mmCIF file with all atom_site columns, C-alpha atoms in Angstrom:
data_model
loop_
_atom_site.group_PDB
_atom_site.id
_atom_site.type_symbol
_atom_site.label_atom_id
_atom_site.label_alt_id
_atom_site.label_comp_id
_atom_site.label_asym_id
_atom_site.label_entity_id
_atom_site.label_seq_id
_atom_site.pdbx_PDB_ins_code
_atom_site.Cartn_x
_atom_site.Cartn_y
_atom_site.Cartn_z
_atom_site.occupancy
_atom_site.B_iso_or_equiv
_atom_site.pdbx_formal_charge
_atom_site.auth_seq_id
_atom_site.auth_comp_id
_atom_site.auth_asym_id
_atom_site.auth_atom_id
_atom_site.pdbx_PDB_model_num
ATOM 1   C CA . MET I 1 1   ? 11.364  4.226   23.293  1.00 50.00 ? 1   MET I CA 1
ATOM 2   C CA . GLU I 1 2   ? 10.043  0.748   22.581  1.00 56.00 ? 2   GLU I CA 1
ATOM 3   C CA . ASN I 1 3   ? 10.228  -1.988  25.139  1.00 63.00 ? 3   ASN I CA 1
ATOM 4   C CA . ILE I 1 4   ? 11.987  -5.303  24.548  1.00 63.00 ? 4   ILE I CA 1
ATOM 5   C CA . SER I 1 5   ? 8.805   -7.274  23.803  1.00 63.00 ? 5   SER I CA 1
ATOM 6   C CA . GLU I 1 6   ? 7.762   -4.748  21.105  1.00 67.00 ? 6   GLU I CA 1
ATOM 7   C CA . LEU I 1 7   ? 11.193  -4.992  19.474  1.00 67.00 ? 7   LEU I CA 1
ATOM 8   C CA . THR I 1 8   ? 11.126  -8.789  19.651  1.00 76.00 ? 8   THR I CA 1
ATOM 9   C CA . GLY I 1 9   ? 7.619   -8.835  18.161  1.00 86.00 ? 9   GLY I CA 1
ATOM 10  C CA . PHE I 1 10  ? 8.647   -6.522  15.320  1.00 88.00 ? 10  PHE I CA 1
ATOM 11  C CA . ARG I 1 11  ? 11.780  -8.589  14.639  1.00 92.00 ? 11  ARG I CA 1
ATOM 12  C CA . HIS I 1 12  ? 9.587   -11.694 14.445  1.00 93.00 ? 12  HIS I CA 1
ATOM 13  C CA . LEU I 1 13  ? 7.225   -9.949  11.990  1.00 95.00 ? 13  LEU I CA 1
ATOM 14  C CA . LYS I 1 14  ? 10.175  -8.887  9.830   1.00 96.00 ? 14  LYS I CA 1
ATOM 15  C CA . MET I 1 15  ? 11.240  -12.540 9.622   1.00 96.00 ? 15  MET I CA 1
ATOM 16  C CA . GLN I 1 16  ? 7.682   -13.509 8.629   1.00 97.00 ? 16  GLN I CA 1
ATOM 17  C CA . VAL I 1 17  ? 7.747   -10.828 5.896   1.00 98.00 ? 17  VAL I CA 1
ATOM 18  C CA . GLN I 1 18  ? 11.022  -12.261 4.559   1.00 98.00 ? 18  GLN I CA 1
ATOM 19  C CA . ARG I 1 19  ? 9.590   -15.782 4.651   1.00 98.00 ? 19  ARG I CA 1
ATOM 20  C CA . ARG I 1 20  ? 6.494   -14.630 2.754   1.00 98.00 ? 20  ARG I CA 1
ATOM 21  C CA . LEU I 1 21  ? 8.649   -12.885 0.149   1.00 98.00 ? 21  LEU I CA 1
ATOM 22  C CA . THR I 1 22  ? 10.759  -16.022 -0.299  1.00 98.00 ? 22  THR I CA 1
ATOM 23  C CA . ASN I 1 23  ? 7.660   -18.206 -0.738  1.00 98.00 ? 23  ASN I CA 1
ATOM 24  C CA . CYS I 1 24  ? 6.097   -15.788 -3.230  1.00 98.00 ? 24  CYS I CA 1
ATOM 25  C CA . LEU I 1 25  ? 9.369   -15.474 -5.170  1.00 98.00 ? 25  LEU I CA 1
ATOM 26  C CA . THR I 1 26  ? 9.516   -19.268 -5.428  1.00 98.00 ? 26  THR I CA 1
ATOM 27  C CA . LEU I 1 27  ? 5.986   -19.316 -6.864  1.00 98.00 ? 27  LEU I CA 1
ATOM 28  C CA . ALA I 1 28  ? 6.925   -16.598 -9.373  1.00 98.00 ? 28  ALA I CA 1
ATOM 29  C CA . GLU I 1 29  ? 10.146  -18.339 -10.400 1.00 98.00 ? 29  GLU I CA 1
ATOM 30  C CA . THR I 1 30  ? 8.238   -21.561 -11.026 1.00 98.00 ? 30  THR I CA 1
ATOM 31  C CA . HIS I 1 31  ? 5.537   -19.738 -12.999 1.00 98.00 ? 31  HIS I CA 1
ATOM 32  C CA . PHE I 1 32  ? 7.853   -17.576 -15.141 1.00 98.00 ? 32  PHE I CA 1
ATOM 33  C CA . HIS I 1 33  ? 10.716  -20.141 -15.407 1.00 98.00 ? 33  HIS I CA 1
ATOM 34  C CA . ARG I 1 34  ? 13.321  -17.601 -14.323 1.00 97.00 ? 34  ARG I CA 1
ATOM 35  C CA . SER I 1 35  ? 14.907  -16.267 -11.174 1.00 98.00 ? 35  SER I CA 1
ATOM 36  C CA . PHE I 1 36  ? 14.184  -12.942 -9.498  1.00 98.00 ? 36  PHE I CA 1
ATOM 37  C CA . PRO I 1 37  ? 16.340  -10.976 -7.051  1.00 98.00 ? 37  PRO I CA 1
ATOM 38  C CA . MET I 1 38  ? 15.119  -10.655 -3.466  1.00 98.00 ? 38  MET I CA 1
ATOM 39  C CA . PRO I 1 39  ? 13.859  -7.091  -2.981  1.00 98.00 ? 39  PRO I CA 1
ATOM 40  C CA . THR I 1 40  ? 15.113  -4.788  -0.272  1.00 98.00 ? 40  THR I CA 1
ATOM 41  C CA . VAL I 1 41  ? 12.476  -4.215  2.411   1.00 98.00 ? 41  VAL I CA 1
ATOM 42  C CA . THR I 1 42  ? 12.271  -1.133  4.609   1.00 97.00 ? 42  THR I CA 1
ATOM 43  C CA . TYR I 1 43  ? 9.634   0.051   7.058   1.00 95.00 ? 43  TYR I CA 1
ATOM 44  C CA . GLN I 1 44  ? 9.477   3.764   6.250   1.00 91.00 ? 44  GLN I CA 1
ATOM 45  C CA . VAL I 1 45  ? 5.952   4.256   4.909   1.00 87.00 ? 45  VAL I CA 1
ATOM 46  C CA . ARG I 1 46  ? 3.837   6.586   6.998   1.00 83.00 ? 46  ARG I CA 1
ATOM 47  C CA . GLY I 1 47  ? 0.237   7.631   6.827   1.00 79.00 ? 47  GLY I CA 1
ATOM 48  C CA . MET I 1 48  ? -2.513  5.419   5.504   1.00 79.00 ? 48  MET I CA 1
ATOM 49  C CA . LYS I 1 49  ? -0.588  3.571   2.793   1.00 84.00 ? 49  LYS I CA 1
ATOM 50  C CA . ALA I 1 50  ? 0.271   -0.001  3.715   1.00 87.00 ? 50  ALA I CA 1
ATOM 51  C CA . GLY I 1 51  ? 3.145   -0.310  1.284   1.00 92.00 ? 51  GLY I CA 1
ATOM 52  C CA . VAL I 1 52  ? 4.877   1.097   -1.779  1.00 95.00 ? 52  VAL I CA 1
ATOM 53  C CA . ALA I 1 53  ? 6.960   -0.652  -4.440  1.00 97.00 ? 53  ALA I CA 1
ATOM 54  C CA . TYR I 1 54  ? 9.938   1.194   -5.918  1.00 97.00 ? 54  TYR I CA 1
ATOM 55  C CA . LEU I 1 55  ? 10.329  -0.529  -9.262  1.00 97.00 ? 55  LEU I CA 1
ATOM 56  C CA . GLN I 1 56  ? 13.819  0.499   -10.411 1.00 97.00 ? 56  GLN I CA 1
ATOM 57  C CA . GLN I 1 57  ? 15.326  0.020   -6.940  1.00 98.00 ? 57  GLN I CA 1
ATOM 58  C CA . ASN I 1 58  ? 13.669  -3.404  -6.447  1.00 98.00 ? 58  ASN I CA 1
ATOM 59  C CA . GLU I 1 59  ? 12.563  -2.095  -3.071  1.00 98.00 ? 59  GLU I CA 1
ATOM 60  C CA . ILE I 1 60  ? 9.416   -2.531  -0.993  1.00 98.00 ? 60  ILE I CA 1
ATOM 61  C CA . ARG I 1 61  ? 8.614   -0.007  1.710   1.00 97.00 ? 61  ARG I CA 1
ATOM 62  C CA . LEU I 1 62  ? 6.059   -1.063  4.294   1.00 96.00 ? 62  LEU I CA 1
ATOM 63  C CA . ASN I 1 63  ? 4.082   0.753   6.970   1.00 93.00 ? 63  ASN I CA 1
ATOM 64  C CA . ARG I 1 64  ? 5.434   -0.531  10.273  1.00 92.00 ? 64  ARG I CA 1
ATOM 65  C CA . THR I 1 65  ? 2.407   0.578   12.307  1.00 89.00 ? 65  THR I CA 1
ATOM 66  C CA . LEU I 1 66  ? -0.128  -1.094  10.009  1.00 90.00 ? 66  LEU I CA 1
ATOM 67  C CA . LEU I 1 67  ? 2.039   -4.235  9.954   1.00 94.00 ? 67  LEU I CA 1
ATOM 68  C CA . LEU I 1 68  ? 2.098   -4.365  13.763  1.00 91.00 ? 68  LEU I CA 1
ATOM 69  C CA . GLU I 1 69  ? -1.659  -3.758  14.026  1.00 90.00 ? 69  GLU I CA 1
ATOM 70  C CA . ASN I 1 70  ? -2.749  -6.146  11.221  1.00 88.00 ? 70  ASN I CA 1
ATOM 71  C CA . SER I 1 71  ? 0.110   -8.627  10.975  1.00 90.00 ? 71  SER I CA 1
ATOM 72  C CA . ALA I 1 72  ? -1.608  -11.716 9.527   1.00 92.00 ? 72  ALA I CA 1
ATOM 73  C CA . GLU I 1 73  ? -3.609  -9.961  6.808   1.00 93.00 ? 73  GLU I CA 1
ATOM 74  C CA . PHE I 1 74  ? -0.736  -7.556  6.113   1.00 94.00 ? 74  PHE I CA 1
ATOM 75  C CA . ILE I 1 75  ? 1.764   -10.358 5.547   1.00 96.00 ? 75  ILE I CA 1
ATOM 76  C CA . GLY I 1 76  ? -0.807  -12.417 3.657   1.00 95.00 ? 76  GLY I CA 1
ATOM 77  C CA . GLN I 1 77  ? -1.956  -9.711  1.244   1.00 96.00 ? 77  GLN I CA 1
ATOM 78  C CA . VAL I 1 78  ? 0.136   -6.506  1.313   1.00 96.00 ? 78  VAL I CA 1
ATOM 79  C CA . VAL I 1 79  ? 3.541   -8.163  0.996   1.00 97.00 ? 79  VAL I CA 1
ATOM 80  C CA . PRO I 1 80  ? 2.553   -10.169 -2.138  1.00 98.00 ? 80  PRO I CA 1
ATOM 81  C CA . HIS I 1 81  ? 0.729   -7.101  -3.506  1.00 97.00 ? 81  HIS I CA 1
ATOM 82  C CA . GLU I 1 82  ? 3.908   -5.008  -3.444  1.00 97.00 ? 82  GLU I CA 1
ATOM 83  C CA . LEU I 1 83  ? 6.084   -7.873  -4.662  1.00 98.00 ? 83  LEU I CA 1
ATOM 84  C CA . ALA I 1 84  ? 3.716   -8.369  -7.608  1.00 98.00 ? 84  ALA I CA 1
ATOM 85  C CA . HIS I 1 85  ? 4.445   -4.781  -8.701  1.00 98.00 ? 85  HIS I CA 1
ATOM 86  C CA . LEU I 1 86  ? 8.182   -5.520  -8.749  1.00 98.00 ? 86  LEU I CA 1
ATOM 87  C CA . LEU I 1 87  ? 7.756   -8.810  -10.601 1.00 98.00 ? 87  LEU I CA 1
ATOM 88  C CA . VAL I 1 88  ? 5.468   -7.280  -13.222 1.00 98.00 ? 88  VAL I CA 1
ATOM 89  C CA . TYR I 1 89  ? 8.007   -4.519  -13.834 1.00 98.00 ? 89  TYR I CA 1
ATOM 90  C CA . GLN I 1 90  ? 10.827  -7.055  -14.229 1.00 98.00 ? 90  GLN I CA 1
ATOM 91  C CA . VAL I 1 91  ? 8.824   -9.284  -16.588 1.00 98.00 ? 91  VAL I CA 1
ATOM 92  C CA . PHE I 1 92  ? 6.701   -6.810  -18.590 1.00 97.00 ? 92  PHE I CA 1
ATOM 93  C CA . GLY I 1 93  ? 8.321   -3.395  -18.069 1.00 97.00 ? 93  GLY I CA 1
ATOM 94  C CA . ARG I 1 94  ? 6.209   -0.318  -17.357 1.00 96.00 ? 94  ARG I CA 1
ATOM 95  C CA . VAL I 1 95  ? 2.514   -1.170  -17.424 1.00 96.00 ? 95  VAL I CA 1
ATOM 96  C CA . LYS I 1 96  ? -0.593  0.043   -15.555 1.00 96.00 ? 96  LYS I CA 1
ATOM 97  C CA . PRO I 1 97  ? 0.066   -0.321  -11.803 1.00 93.00 ? 97  PRO I CA 1
ATOM 98  C CA . HIS I 1 98  ? -2.960  -2.544  -11.137 1.00 96.00 ? 98  HIS I CA 1
ATOM 99  C CA . GLY I 1 99  ? -3.500  -3.653  -14.701 1.00 97.00 ? 99  GLY I CA 1
ATOM 100 C CA . VAL I 1 100 ? -4.070  -7.084  -16.201 1.00 97.00 ? 100 VAL I CA 1
ATOM 101 C CA . GLU I 1 101 ? -0.440  -8.200  -15.697 1.00 98.00 ? 101 GLU I CA 1
ATOM 102 C CA . TRP I 1 102 ? -0.468  -7.338  -11.989 1.00 98.00 ? 102 TRP I CA 1
ATOM 103 C CA . GLN I 1 103 ? -3.897  -8.937  -11.542 1.00 98.00 ? 103 GLN I CA 1
ATOM 104 C CA . THR I 1 104 ? -2.644  -12.093 -13.270 1.00 97.00 ? 104 THR I CA 1
ATOM 105 C CA . VAL I 1 105 ? 0.322   -12.349 -10.893 1.00 98.00 ? 105 VAL I CA 1
ATOM 106 C CA . MET I 1 106 ? -1.931  -11.880 -7.882  1.00 97.00 ? 106 MET I CA 1
ATOM 107 C CA . ASN I 1 107 ? -4.598  -14.345 -9.076  1.00 98.00 ? 107 ASN I CA 1
ATOM 108 C CA . ASN I 1 108 ? -2.688  -16.986 -11.039 1.00 98.00 ? 108 ASN I CA 1
ATOM 109 C CA . VAL I 1 109 ? 0.779   -16.935 -9.469  1.00 98.00 ? 109 VAL I CA 1
ATOM 110 C CA . PHE I 1 110 ? 0.023   -16.121 -5.831  1.00 98.00 ? 110 PHE I CA 1
ATOM 111 C CA . ASP I 1 111 ? -3.573  -17.448 -5.807  1.00 98.00 ? 111 ASP I CA 1
ATOM 112 C CA . LEU I 1 112 ? -4.754  -14.272 -4.056  1.00 97.00 ? 112 LEU I CA 1
ATOM 113 C CA . PRO I 1 113 ? -7.476  -11.734 -4.777  1.00 95.00 ? 113 PRO I CA 1
ATOM 114 C CA . ALA I 1 114 ? -6.205  -8.713  -6.708  1.00 95.00 ? 114 ALA I CA 1
ATOM 115 C CA . ASN I 1 115 ? -7.284  -6.178  -4.087  1.00 92.00 ? 115 ASN I CA 1
ATOM 116 C CA . VAL I 1 116 ? -6.018  -2.698  -4.861  1.00 88.00 ? 116 VAL I CA 1
ATOM 117 C CA . TYR I 1 117 ? -6.783  -1.154  -1.465  1.00 85.00 ? 117 TYR I CA 1
ATOM 118 C CA . HIS I 1 118 ? -6.395  -2.456  2.059   1.00 83.00 ? 118 HIS I CA 1
ATOM 119 C CA . ARG I 1 119 ? -9.249  -2.245  4.567   1.00 82.00 ? 119 ARG I CA 1
ATOM 120 C CA . PHE I 1 120 ? -7.218  -1.754  7.731   1.00 74.00 ? 120 PHE I CA 1
ATOM 121 C CA . ASP I 1 121 ? -8.384  0.539   10.508  1.00 72.00 ? 121 ASP I CA 1
ATOM 122 C CA . VAL I 1 122 ? -6.227  3.629   9.966   1.00 74.00 ? 122 VAL I CA 1
ATOM 123 C CA . LYS I 1 123 ? -7.182  5.709   13.020  1.00 74.00 ? 123 LYS I CA 1
ATOM 124 C CA . SER I 1 124 ? -3.738  5.313   14.573  1.00 76.00 ? 124 SER I CA 1
ATOM 125 C CA . VAL I 1 125 ? -1.934  6.530   11.417  1.00 77.00 ? 125 VAL I CA 1
ATOM 126 C CA . GLN I 1 126 ? -4.475  8.894   9.909   1.00 68.00 ? 126 GLN I CA 1
ATOM 127 C CA . GLY I 1 127 ? -3.736  12.237  11.510  1.00 72.00 ? 127 GLY I CA 1
ATOM 128 C CA . GLU I 1 128 ? -6.154  15.159  11.503  1.00 78.00 ? 128 GLU I CA 1
ATOM 129 C CA . THR I 1 129 ? -8.898  15.188  8.864   1.00 84.00 ? 129 THR I CA 1
ATOM 130 C CA . PHE I 1 130 ? -11.383 17.738  7.596   1.00 89.00 ? 130 PHE I CA 1
ATOM 131 C CA . THR I 1 131 ? -14.982 17.066  6.624   1.00 92.00 ? 131 THR I CA 1
ATOM 132 C CA . TYR I 1 132 ? -16.077 17.742  3.048   1.00 94.00 ? 132 TYR I CA 1
ATOM 133 C CA . GLN I 1 133 ? -19.393 17.062  1.355   1.00 95.00 ? 133 GLN I CA 1
ATOM 134 C CA . CYS I 1 134 ? -20.390 16.090  -2.175  1.00 94.00 ? 134 CYS I CA 1
ATOM 135 C CA . GLN I 1 135 ? -23.866 15.368  -3.539  1.00 96.00 ? 135 GLN I CA 1
ATOM 136 C CA . CYS I 1 136 ? -23.890 11.760  -2.321  1.00 95.00 ? 136 CYS I CA 1
ATOM 137 C CA . ARG I 1 137 ? -21.896 11.536  0.934   1.00 94.00 ? 137 ARG I CA 1
ATOM 138 C CA . THR I 1 138 ? -19.369 12.941  3.405   1.00 93.00 ? 138 THR I CA 1
ATOM 139 C CA . HIS I 1 139 ? -15.603 12.691  2.860   1.00 92.00 ? 139 HIS I CA 1
ATOM 140 C CA . GLN I 1 140 ? -12.694 13.047  5.283   1.00 86.00 ? 140 GLN I CA 1
ATOM 141 C CA . LEU I 1 141 ? -9.754  14.830  3.654   1.00 88.00 ? 141 LEU I CA 1
ATOM 142 C CA . SER I 1 142 ? -6.209  14.970  4.976   1.00 84.00 ? 142 SER I CA 1
ATOM 143 C CA . VAL I 1 143 ? -4.560  18.139  6.241   1.00 84.00 ? 143 VAL I CA 1
ATOM 144 C CA . ARG I 1 144 ? -2.490  18.243  3.039   1.00 85.00 ? 144 ARG I CA 1
ATOM 145 C CA . ARG I 1 145 ? -5.543  18.145  0.754   1.00 90.00 ? 145 ARG I CA 1
ATOM 146 C CA . HIS I 1 146 ? -7.470  20.593  2.933   1.00 92.00 ? 146 HIS I CA 1
ATOM 147 C CA . ASN I 1 147 ? -4.558  23.062  2.823   1.00 93.00 ? 147 ASN I CA 1
ATOM 148 C CA . ARG I 1 148 ? -4.236  22.699  -0.950  1.00 93.00 ? 148 ARG I CA 1
ATOM 149 C CA . ILE I 1 149 ? -7.913  23.585  -1.331  1.00 92.00 ? 149 ILE I CA 1
ATOM 150 C CA . GLN I 1 150 ? -7.672  26.550  1.032   1.00 91.00 ? 150 GLN I CA 1
ATOM 151 C CA . ARG I 1 151 ? -4.311  27.908  -0.147  1.00 91.00 ? 151 ARG I CA 1
ATOM 152 C CA . ASP I 1 152 ? -4.020  26.906  -3.803  1.00 85.00 ? 152 ASP I CA 1
ATOM 153 C CA . HIS I 1 153 ? -7.721  26.749  -4.645  1.00 87.00 ? 153 HIS I CA 1
ATOM 154 C CA . ALA I 1 154 ? -7.343  23.109  -5.670  1.00 92.00 ? 154 ALA I CA 1
ATOM 155 C CA . VAL I 1 155 ? -10.557 21.244  -6.406  1.00 94.00 ? 155 VAL I CA 1
ATOM 156 C CA . TYR I 1 156 ? -11.372 17.624  -5.546  1.00 95.00 ? 156 TYR I CA 1
ATOM 157 C CA . PHE I 1 157 ? -14.264 15.616  -6.926  1.00 95.00 ? 157 PHE I CA 1
ATOM 158 C CA . CYS I 1 158 ? -16.150 12.615  -5.588  1.00 93.00 ? 158 CYS I CA 1
ATOM 159 C CA . ARG I 1 159 ? -15.225 9.460   -7.480  1.00 91.00 ? 159 ARG I CA 1
ATOM 160 C CA . LYS I 1 160 ? -18.778 8.180   -7.198  1.00 93.00 ? 160 LYS I CA 1
ATOM 161 C CA . CYS I 1 161 ? -21.062 11.126  -8.086  1.00 96.00 ? 161 CYS I CA 1
ATOM 162 C CA . ARG I 1 162 ? -18.301 13.284  -9.634  1.00 95.00 ? 162 ARG I CA 1
ATOM 163 C CA . SER I 1 163 ? -19.499 16.434  -7.887  1.00 95.00 ? 163 SER I CA 1
ATOM 164 C CA . CYS I 1 164 ? -17.129 18.976  -6.356  1.00 94.00 ? 164 CYS I CA 1
ATOM 165 C CA . LEU I 1 165 ? -16.256 18.531  -2.675  1.00 94.00 ? 165 LEU I CA 1
ATOM 166 C CA . SER I 1 166 ? -17.058 21.478  -0.444  1.00 92.00 ? 166 SER I CA 1
ATOM 167 C CA . PHE I 1 167 ? -15.749 22.139  3.054   1.00 93.00 ? 167 PHE I CA 1
ATOM 168 C CA . VAL I 1 168 ? -18.146 21.630  5.964   1.00 91.00 ? 168 VAL I CA 1
ATOM 169 C CA . SER I 1 169 ? -16.994 24.136  8.554   1.00 76.00 ? 169 SER I CA 1
ATOM 170 C CA . GLY I 1 170 ? -16.779 22.596  11.944  1.00 61.00 ? 170 GLY I CA 1
#
């Protein structure tokens, strides 16, 4: 069970997230000359993802652990990132997740870089990994991907050199 100071700290971070959402919504409303509903925010994301936007539900789910460990950058970048997905859906409908519309909201509305991936240290949320090799480097795959390869004969390829990943027995 968490102690009082951890709960107080998390409560404070939740208020900062709400403040950031309000500020970003104000920027979007000014830019698009229309109002937007405040999204629901939950803290249910696990694993290495920082956040996920659920477009039809107008909901943002955030990774509590990564928020606690990286609060300033998380609130500064991840919260607007996920909100931008919701805004793009409400303004443009279904488009590429990190396409030109999303990039425009990040750059021109929020004045932020359109970073697709976070660079947080994920050791505390990563879980067990398995080492795989391609032609250019070593990869760490999750238990889920490793099991899919072993059980279902799934195949994964390196995004850089496009060669097949092979298990390095350890």
